[in-house]
mmCIF file of C-alpha atoms and ligand atoms in Angstrom:
data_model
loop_
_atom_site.group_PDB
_atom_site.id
_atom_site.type_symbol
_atom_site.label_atom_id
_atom_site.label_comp_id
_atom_site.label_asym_id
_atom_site.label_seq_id
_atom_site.Cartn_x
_atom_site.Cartn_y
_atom_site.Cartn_z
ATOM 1 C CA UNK P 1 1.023 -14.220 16.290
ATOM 2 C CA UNK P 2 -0.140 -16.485 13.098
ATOM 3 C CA UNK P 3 3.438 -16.271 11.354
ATOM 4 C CA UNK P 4 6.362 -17.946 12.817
ATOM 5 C CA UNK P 5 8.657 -16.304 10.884
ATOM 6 C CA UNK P 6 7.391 -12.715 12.376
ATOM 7 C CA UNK P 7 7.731 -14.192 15.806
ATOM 8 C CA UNK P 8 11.510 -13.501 16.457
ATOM 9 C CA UNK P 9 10.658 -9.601 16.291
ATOM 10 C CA UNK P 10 7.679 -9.575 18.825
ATOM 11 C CA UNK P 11 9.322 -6.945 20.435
ATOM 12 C CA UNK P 12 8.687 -4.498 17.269
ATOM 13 C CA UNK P 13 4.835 -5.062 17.742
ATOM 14 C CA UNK P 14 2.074 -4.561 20.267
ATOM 15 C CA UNK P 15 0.601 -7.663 21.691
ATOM 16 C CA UNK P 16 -2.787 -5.732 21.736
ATOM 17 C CA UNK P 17 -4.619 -2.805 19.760
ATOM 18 C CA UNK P 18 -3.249 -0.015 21.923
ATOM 19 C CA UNK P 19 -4.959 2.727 23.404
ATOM 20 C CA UNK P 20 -2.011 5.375 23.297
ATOM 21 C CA UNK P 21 0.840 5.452 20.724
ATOM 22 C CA UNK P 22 3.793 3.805 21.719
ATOM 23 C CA UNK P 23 5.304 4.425 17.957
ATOM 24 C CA UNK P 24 6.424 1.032 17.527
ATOM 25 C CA UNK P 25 7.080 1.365 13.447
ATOM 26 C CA UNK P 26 7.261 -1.437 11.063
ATOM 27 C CA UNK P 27 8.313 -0.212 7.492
ATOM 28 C CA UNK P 28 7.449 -1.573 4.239
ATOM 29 C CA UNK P 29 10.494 -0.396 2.123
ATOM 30 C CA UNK P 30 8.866 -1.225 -1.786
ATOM 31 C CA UNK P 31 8.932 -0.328 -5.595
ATOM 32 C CA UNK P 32 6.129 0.095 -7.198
ATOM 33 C CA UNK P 33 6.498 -0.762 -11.287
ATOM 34 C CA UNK P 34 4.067 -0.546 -13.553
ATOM 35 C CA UNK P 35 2.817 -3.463 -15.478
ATOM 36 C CA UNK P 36 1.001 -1.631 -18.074
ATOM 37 C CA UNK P 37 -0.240 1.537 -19.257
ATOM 38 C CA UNK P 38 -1.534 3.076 -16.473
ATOM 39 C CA UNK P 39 -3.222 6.919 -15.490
ATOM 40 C CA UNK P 40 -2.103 8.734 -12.267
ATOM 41 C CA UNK P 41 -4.595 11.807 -11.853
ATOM 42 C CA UNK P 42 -6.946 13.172 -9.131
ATOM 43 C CA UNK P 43 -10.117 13.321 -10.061
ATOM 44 C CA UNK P 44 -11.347 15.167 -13.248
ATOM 45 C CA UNK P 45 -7.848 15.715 -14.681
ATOM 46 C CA UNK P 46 -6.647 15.618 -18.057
ATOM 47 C CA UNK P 47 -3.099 15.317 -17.225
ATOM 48 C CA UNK P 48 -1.279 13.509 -15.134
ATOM 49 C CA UNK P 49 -0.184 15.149 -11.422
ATOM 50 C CA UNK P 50 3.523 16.224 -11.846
ATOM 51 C CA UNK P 51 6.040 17.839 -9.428
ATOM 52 C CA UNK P 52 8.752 19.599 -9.605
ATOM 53 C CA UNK P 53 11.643 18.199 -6.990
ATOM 54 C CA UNK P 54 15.562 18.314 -6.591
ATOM 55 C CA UNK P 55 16.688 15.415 -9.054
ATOM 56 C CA UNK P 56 18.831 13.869 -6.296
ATOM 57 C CA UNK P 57 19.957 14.882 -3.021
ATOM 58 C CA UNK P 58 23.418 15.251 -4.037
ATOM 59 C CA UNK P 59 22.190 16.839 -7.009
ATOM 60 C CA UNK P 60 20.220 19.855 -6.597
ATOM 61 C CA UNK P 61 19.073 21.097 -10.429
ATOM 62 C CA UNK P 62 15.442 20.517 -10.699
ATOM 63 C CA UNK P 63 13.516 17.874 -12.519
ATOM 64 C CA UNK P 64 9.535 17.118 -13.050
ATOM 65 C CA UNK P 65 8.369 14.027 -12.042
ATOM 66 C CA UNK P 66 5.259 12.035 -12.152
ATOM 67 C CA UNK P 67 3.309 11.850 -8.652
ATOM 68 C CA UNK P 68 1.042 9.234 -6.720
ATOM 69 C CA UNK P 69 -1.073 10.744 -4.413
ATOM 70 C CA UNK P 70 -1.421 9.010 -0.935
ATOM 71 C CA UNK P 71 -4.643 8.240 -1.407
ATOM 72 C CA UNK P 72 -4.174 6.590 -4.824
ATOM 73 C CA UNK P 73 -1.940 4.286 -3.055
ATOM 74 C CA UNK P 74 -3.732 3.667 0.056
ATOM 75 C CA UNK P 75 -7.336 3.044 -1.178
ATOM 76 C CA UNK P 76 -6.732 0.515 -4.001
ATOM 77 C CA UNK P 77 -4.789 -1.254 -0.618
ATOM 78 C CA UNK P 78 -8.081 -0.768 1.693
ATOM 79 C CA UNK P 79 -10.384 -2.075 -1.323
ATOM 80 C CA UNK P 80 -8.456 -5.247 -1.757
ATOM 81 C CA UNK P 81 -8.451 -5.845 2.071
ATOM 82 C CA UNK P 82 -11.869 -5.419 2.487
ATOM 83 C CA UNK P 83 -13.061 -7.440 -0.433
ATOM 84 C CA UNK P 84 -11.079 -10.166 0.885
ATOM 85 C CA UNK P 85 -12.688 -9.668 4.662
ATOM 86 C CA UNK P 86 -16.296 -9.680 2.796
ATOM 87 C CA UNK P 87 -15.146 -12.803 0.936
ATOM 88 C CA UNK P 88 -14.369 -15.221 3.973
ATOM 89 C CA UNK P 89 -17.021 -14.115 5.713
ATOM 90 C CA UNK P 90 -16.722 -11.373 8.219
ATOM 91 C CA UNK P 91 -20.141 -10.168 7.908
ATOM 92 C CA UNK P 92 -22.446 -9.617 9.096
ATOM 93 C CA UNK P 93 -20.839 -9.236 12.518
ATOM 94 C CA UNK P 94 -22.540 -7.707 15.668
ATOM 95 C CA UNK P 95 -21.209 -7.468 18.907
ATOM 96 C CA UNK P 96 -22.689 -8.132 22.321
ATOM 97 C CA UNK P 97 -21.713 -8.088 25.602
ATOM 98 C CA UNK P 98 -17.991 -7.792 24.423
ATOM 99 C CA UNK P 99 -18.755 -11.156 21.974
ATOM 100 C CA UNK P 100 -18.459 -10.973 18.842
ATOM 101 C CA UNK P 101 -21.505 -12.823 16.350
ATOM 102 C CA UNK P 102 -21.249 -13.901 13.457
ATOM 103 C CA UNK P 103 -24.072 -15.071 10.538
ATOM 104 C CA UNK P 104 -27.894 -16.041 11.436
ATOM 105 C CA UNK P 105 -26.517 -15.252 14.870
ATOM 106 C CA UNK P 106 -25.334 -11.397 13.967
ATOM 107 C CA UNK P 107 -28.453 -10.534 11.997
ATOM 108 C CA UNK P 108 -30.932 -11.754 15.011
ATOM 109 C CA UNK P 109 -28.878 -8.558 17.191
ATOM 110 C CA UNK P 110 -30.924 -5.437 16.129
ATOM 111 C CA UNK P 111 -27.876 -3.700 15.674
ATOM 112 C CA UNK P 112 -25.549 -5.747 13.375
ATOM 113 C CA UNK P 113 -23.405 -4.840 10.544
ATOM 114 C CA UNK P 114 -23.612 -6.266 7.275
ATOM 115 C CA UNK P 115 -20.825 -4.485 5.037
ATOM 116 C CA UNK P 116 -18.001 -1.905 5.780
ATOM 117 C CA UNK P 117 -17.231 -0.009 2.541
ATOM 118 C CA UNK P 118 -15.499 3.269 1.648
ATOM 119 C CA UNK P 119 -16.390 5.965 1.987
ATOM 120 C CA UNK P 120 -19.568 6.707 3.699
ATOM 121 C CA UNK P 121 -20.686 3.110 5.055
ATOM 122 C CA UNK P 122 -17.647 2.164 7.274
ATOM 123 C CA UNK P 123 -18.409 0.209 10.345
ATOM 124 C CA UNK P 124 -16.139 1.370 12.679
ATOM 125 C CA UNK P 125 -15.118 -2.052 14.481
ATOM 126 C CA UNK P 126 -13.383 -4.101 11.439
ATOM 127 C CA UNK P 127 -9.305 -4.680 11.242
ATOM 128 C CA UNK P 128 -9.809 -1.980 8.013
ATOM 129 C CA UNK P 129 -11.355 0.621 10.153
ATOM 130 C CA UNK P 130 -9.309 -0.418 13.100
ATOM 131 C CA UNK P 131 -5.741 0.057 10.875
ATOM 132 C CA UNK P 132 -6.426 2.913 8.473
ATOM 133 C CA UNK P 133 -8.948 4.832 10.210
ATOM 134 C CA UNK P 134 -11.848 6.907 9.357
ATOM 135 C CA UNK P 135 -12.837 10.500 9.747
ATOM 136 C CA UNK P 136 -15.448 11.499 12.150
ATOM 137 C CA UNK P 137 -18.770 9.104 11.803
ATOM 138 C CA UNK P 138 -21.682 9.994 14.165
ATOM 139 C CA UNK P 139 -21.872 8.050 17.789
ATOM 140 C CA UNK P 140 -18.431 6.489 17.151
ATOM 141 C CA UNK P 141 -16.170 9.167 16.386
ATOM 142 C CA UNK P 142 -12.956 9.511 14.248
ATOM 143 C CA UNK P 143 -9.700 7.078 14.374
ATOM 144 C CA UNK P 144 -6.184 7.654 13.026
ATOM 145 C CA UNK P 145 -4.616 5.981 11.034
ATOM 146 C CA UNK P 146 -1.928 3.650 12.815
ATOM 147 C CA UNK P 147 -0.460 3.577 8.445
ATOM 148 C CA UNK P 148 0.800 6.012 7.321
ATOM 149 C CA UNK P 149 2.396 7.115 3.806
ATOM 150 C CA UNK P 150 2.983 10.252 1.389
ATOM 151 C CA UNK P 151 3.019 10.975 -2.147
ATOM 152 C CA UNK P 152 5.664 8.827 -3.960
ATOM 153 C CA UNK P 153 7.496 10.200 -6.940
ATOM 154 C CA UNK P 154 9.017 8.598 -10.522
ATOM 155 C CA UNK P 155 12.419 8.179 -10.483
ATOM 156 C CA UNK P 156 13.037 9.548 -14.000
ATOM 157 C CA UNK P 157 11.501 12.356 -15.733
ATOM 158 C CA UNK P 158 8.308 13.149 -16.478
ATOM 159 C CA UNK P 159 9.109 13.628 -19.625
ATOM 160 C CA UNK P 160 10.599 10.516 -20.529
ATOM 161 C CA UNK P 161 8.264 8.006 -18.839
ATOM 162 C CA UNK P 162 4.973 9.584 -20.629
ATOM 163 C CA UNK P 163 3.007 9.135 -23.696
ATOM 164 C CA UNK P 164 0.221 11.028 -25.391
ATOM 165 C CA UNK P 165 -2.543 8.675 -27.339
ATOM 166 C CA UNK P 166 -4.764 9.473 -29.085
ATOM 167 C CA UNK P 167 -7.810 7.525 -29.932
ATOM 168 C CA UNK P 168 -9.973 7.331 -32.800
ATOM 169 C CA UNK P 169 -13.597 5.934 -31.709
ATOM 170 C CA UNK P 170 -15.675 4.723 -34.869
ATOM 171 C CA UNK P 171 -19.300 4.823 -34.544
ATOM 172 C CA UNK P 172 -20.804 1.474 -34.932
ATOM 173 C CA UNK P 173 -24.227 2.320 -36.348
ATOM 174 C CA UNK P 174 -22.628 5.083 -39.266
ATOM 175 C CA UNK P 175 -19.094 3.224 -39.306
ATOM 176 C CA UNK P 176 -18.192 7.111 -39.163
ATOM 177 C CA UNK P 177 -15.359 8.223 -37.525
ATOM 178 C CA UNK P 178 -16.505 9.703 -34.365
ATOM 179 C CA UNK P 179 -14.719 11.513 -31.237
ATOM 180 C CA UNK P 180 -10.969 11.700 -31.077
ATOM 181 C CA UNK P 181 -9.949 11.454 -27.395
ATOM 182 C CA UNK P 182 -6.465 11.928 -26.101
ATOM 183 C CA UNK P 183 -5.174 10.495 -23.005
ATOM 184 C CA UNK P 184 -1.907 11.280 -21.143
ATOM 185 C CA UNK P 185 -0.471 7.807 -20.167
ATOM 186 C CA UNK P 186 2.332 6.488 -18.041
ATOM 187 C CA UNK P 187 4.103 3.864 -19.669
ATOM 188 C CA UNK P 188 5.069 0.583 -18.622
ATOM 189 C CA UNK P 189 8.497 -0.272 -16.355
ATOM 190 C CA UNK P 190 7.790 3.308 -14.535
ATOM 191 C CA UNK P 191 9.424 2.513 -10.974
ATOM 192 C CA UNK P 192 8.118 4.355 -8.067
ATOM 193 C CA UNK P 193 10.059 4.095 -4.910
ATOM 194 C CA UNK P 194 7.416 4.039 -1.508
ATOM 195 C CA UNK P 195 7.353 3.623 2.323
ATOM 196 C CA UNK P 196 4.918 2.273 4.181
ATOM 197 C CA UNK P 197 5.253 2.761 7.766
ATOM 198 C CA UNK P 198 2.670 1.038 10.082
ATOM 199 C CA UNK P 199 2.808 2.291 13.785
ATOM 200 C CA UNK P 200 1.682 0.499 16.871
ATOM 201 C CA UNK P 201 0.245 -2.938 14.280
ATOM 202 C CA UNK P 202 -0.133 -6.181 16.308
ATOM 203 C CA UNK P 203 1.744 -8.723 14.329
ATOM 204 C CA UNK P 204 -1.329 -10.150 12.515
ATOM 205 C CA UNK P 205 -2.764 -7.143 11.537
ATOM 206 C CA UNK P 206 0.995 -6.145 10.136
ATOM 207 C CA UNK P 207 0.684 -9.681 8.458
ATOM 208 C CA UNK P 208 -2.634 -8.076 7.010
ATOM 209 C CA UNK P 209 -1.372 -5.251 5.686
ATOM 210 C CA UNK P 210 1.362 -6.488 4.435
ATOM 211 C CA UNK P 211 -0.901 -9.164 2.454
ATOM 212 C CA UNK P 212 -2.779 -6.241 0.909
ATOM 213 C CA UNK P 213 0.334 -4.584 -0.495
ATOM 214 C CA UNK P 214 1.515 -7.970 -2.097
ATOM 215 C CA UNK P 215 -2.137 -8.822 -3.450
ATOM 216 C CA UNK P 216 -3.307 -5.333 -4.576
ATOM 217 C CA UNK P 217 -2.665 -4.927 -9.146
ATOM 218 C CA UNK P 218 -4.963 -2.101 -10.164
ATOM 219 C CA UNK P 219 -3.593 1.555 -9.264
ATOM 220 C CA UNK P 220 -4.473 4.817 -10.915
ATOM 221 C CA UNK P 221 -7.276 6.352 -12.621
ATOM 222 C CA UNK P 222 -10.470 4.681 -11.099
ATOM 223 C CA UNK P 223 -13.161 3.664 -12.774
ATOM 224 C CA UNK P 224 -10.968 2.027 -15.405
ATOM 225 C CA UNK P 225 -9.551 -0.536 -14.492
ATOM 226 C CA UNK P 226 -6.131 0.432 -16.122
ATOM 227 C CA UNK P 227 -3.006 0.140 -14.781
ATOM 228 C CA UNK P 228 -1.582 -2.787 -13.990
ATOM 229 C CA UNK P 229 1.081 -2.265 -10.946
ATOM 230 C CA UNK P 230 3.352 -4.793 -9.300
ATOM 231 C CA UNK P 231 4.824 -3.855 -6.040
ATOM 232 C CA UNK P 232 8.268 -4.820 -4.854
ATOM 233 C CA UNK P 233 9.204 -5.598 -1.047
ATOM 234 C CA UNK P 234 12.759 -4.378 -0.892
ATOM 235 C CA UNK P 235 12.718 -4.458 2.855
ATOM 236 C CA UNK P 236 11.000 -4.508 6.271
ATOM 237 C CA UNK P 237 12.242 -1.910 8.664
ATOM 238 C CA UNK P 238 11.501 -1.972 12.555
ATOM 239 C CA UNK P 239 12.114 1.115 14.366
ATOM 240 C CA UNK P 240 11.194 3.724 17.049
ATOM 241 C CA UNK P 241 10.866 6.941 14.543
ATOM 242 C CA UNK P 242 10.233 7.342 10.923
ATOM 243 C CA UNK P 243 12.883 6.542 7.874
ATOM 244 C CA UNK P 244 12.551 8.473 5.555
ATOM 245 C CA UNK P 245 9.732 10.121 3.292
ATOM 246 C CA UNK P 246 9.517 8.227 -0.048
ATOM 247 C CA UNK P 247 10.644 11.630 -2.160
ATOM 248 C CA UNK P 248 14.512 11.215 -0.229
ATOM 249 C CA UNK P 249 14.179 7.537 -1.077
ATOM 250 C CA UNK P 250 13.492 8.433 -5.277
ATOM 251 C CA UNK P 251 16.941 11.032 -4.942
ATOM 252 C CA UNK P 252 19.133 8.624 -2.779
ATOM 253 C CA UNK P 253 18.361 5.858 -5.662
ATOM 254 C CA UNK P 254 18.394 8.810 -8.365
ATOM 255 C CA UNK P 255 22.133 9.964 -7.097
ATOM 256 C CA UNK P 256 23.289 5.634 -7.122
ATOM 257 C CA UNK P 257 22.017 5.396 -10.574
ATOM 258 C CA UNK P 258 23.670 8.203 -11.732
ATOM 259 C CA UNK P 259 27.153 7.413 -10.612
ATOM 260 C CA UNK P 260 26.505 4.091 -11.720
ATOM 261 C CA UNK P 261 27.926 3.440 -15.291
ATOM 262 C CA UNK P 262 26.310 0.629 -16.385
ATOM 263 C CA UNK P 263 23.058 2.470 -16.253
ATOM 264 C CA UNK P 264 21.757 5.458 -18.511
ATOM 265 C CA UNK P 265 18.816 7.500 -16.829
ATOM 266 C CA UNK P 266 17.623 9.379 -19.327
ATOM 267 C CA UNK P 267 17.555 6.939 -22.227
ATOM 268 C CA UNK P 268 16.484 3.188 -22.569
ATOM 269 C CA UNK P 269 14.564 1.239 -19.789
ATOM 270 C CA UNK P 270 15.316 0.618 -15.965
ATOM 271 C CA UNK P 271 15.225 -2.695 -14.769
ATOM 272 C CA UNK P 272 14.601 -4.095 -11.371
ATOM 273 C CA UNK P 273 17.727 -5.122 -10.951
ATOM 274 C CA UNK P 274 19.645 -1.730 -11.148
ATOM 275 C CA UNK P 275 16.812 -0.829 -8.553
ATOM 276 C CA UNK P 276 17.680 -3.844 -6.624
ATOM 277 C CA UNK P 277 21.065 -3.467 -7.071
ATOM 278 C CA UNK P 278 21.516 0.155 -5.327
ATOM 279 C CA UNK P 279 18.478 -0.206 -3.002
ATOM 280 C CA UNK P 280 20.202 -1.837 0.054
ATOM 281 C CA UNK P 281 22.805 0.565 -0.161
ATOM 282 C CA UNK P 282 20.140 3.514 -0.609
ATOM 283 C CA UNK P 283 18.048 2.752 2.911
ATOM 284 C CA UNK P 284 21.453 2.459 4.783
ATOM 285 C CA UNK P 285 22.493 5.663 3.469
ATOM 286 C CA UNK P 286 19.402 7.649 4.136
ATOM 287 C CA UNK P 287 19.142 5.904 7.914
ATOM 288 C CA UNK P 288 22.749 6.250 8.613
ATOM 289 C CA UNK P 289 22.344 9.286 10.976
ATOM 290 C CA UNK P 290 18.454 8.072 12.515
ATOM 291 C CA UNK P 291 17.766 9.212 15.970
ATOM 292 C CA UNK P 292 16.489 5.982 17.061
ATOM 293 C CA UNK P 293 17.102 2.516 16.802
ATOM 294 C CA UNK P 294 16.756 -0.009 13.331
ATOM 295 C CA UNK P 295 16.458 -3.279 13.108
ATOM 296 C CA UNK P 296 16.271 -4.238 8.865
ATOM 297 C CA UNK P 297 14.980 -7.461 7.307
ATOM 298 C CA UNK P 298 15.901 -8.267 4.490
ATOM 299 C CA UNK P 299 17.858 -10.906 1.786
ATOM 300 C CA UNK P 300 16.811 -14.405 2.991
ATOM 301 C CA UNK P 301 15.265 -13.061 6.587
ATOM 302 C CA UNK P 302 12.600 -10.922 4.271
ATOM 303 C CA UNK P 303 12.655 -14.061 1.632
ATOM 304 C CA UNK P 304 11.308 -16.482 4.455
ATOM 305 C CA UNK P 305 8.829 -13.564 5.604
ATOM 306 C CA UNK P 306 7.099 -13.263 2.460
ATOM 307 C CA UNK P 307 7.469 -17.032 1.685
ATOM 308 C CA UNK P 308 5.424 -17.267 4.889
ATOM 309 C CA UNK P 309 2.612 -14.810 3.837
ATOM 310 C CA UNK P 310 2.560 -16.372 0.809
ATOM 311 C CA UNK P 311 1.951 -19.802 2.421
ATOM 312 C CA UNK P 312 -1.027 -18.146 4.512
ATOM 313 C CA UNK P 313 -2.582 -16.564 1.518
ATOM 314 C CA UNK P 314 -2.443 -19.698 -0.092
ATOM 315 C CA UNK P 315 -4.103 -21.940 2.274
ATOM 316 C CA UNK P 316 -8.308 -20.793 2.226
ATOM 317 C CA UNK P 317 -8.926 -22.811 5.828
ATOM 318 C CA UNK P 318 -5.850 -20.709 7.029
ATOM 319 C CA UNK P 319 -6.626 -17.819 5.829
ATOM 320 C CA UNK P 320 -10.197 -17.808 6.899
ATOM 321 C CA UNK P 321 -8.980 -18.412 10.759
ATOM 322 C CA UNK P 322 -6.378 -15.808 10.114
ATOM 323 C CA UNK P 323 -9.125 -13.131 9.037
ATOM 324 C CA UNK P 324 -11.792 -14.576 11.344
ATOM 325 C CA UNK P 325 -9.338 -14.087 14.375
ATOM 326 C CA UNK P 326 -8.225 -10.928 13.245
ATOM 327 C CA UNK P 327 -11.762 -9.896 13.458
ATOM 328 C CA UNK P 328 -12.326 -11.032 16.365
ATOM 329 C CA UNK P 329 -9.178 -9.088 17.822
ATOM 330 C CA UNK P 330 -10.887 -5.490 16.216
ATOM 331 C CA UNK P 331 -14.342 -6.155 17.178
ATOM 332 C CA UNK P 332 -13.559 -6.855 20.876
ATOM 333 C CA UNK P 333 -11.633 -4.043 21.167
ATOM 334 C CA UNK P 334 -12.961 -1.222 23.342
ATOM 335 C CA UNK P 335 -12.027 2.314 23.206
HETATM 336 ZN ZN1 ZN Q 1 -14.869 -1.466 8.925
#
């Protein structure tokens, strides 16, 4: 394991890819805030993706808030990773006789592989493939996912976190006022409380994930390059079954911030800190009747955690060993 500070909960992790599930879960307990305007639709769609849920879960009227599909979470995540894999050099690769090659020495192997990209060229053998899975690809099969995540919700209203703008595009040529195009946006300091539960990770590849979480900005409408998001570790949660899904999460911290009298939901702006604030108390209360065993890091333990990725990401010679060996792990391993 490359982190020392992850070291003390070996236990929580597998010390190889598995074969069989042994649902070993690691949680990443976040907020994600946006930085900026920012667009959350599927494909094609003028406005943003709404649902209606209970506001709270001690308050049952019913209230529309602004979604984020799985996918637009996980992808973004899976981009960053691999651009970072192609960037310190992890291919080409080939393997041979359970070796793993790398450079002049992959591309003399007739079968090598140069790039692993979503979503029709994936290779099948990289920590990427290996962690998120991919659907069925000819002569290798399908793989689950060993991360898994739903859609996370707003914690206010959709109403209240929106904004219609319109804009004017002048044509350069005429200086004519041309097409007036309207776009549904979500404004910025939108908080969107998310789980990210990794099952059966070896501690490096956790470390991996974990990194592309923490480095990953750009969420939302694709193509544009809009919306800015910063994501929050609240907490890292080690267990034997699943938390919670990340809707309970948005009405435990809905029902804290409504008793709580220093904050007003449905005017003004929510800051971190009354997210920060209720948060701890939020998990506890949603995992206080688990069937299964916790063990939760966070305050300084989660401070010296991410100080430690931090320190890895940091360092290029480090991080290139880090990636290389995690490679190395993926490649090797056999089915
Ligand atoms: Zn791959």
């Amino acid at each position: 394991m490359t982190l020392k500070t992850l070291q003390p909960y070996q236990q929580y992790f597998v010390p190889a890819i598995p074969r069989t599930p042994t649902n070993r879960y690691a949680s990443i307990i976040m907020l994600r805030e946006t930085k900026s305007y920012a667009i959350f639709t599927t494909e094609g769609g003028e406005q943003q993706d709404v649902e209606q849920t209970p506001a709270g879960l001690a308050h049952a009227e019913p209230t529309t808030r602004l979604v984020m599909f799985k996918r637009k979470q996980v992808a973004p995540e899976r981009r960053t990773g691999k651009a970072l894999l192609r960037q310190y050099g992890i291919f080409p690769y080939a393997i041979k006789d359970g070796r793993v090659l790398y450079g002049e020495e992959a591309k003399r192997e007739k079968k090598h592989y140069d790039d692993c990209y979503l979503t029709e060229g994936l290779c099948t053998h990289c920590p990427d493939c290996l962690i998120y899975g991919y659907a069925a690809i000819e002569g290798e099969g399908a793989r689950k996912a060993r991360l898994m995540t739903d859609t996370c919700f707003t914690i206010r209203p959709y109403e209240i976190i929106q904004k219609q703008v319109k804009f004017n595009v002048i044509n350069e040529a005429t200086q004519t006022s041309g097409t007036i195009t309207e776009y549904d946006y979500t404004t910025p300091g939108v908080f969107l409380p998310a789980v990210e539960t990794t099952v059966d990770l070896t501690g490096d590849e956790f470390t991996y994930v974990l990194g592309n979480v923490l480095r990953t900005t750009r969420y939302g409408k694709e193509g544009t390059r809009q919306g800015f998001v910063r994501n929050h570790i609240l907490a890292v949660a080690f267990s034997d079954v699943e938390l919670f899904a990340n809707l309970e999460f948005t009405q435990a911290l809905y029902d804290a911030l409504t008793a709580d009298p220093n904050v007003d939901l449905a005017s003004g702006n929510l800051a971190l800190a009354d997210l920060q604030k209720h948060a701890l108390s939020a998990v506890e209360h949603l995992t206080a009747d688990l069937i299964g065993r916790l063990r939760l890091v966070n305050g300084e333990e989660l401070e010296a955690l991410l100080r430690d990725v931090r320190a890895l990401n940091q360092k290029e010679a480090q991080l290139a060993a880090f990636l290389k060996e995690l490679h190395t792990q993926s490649a090797s391993f056999v089915v």
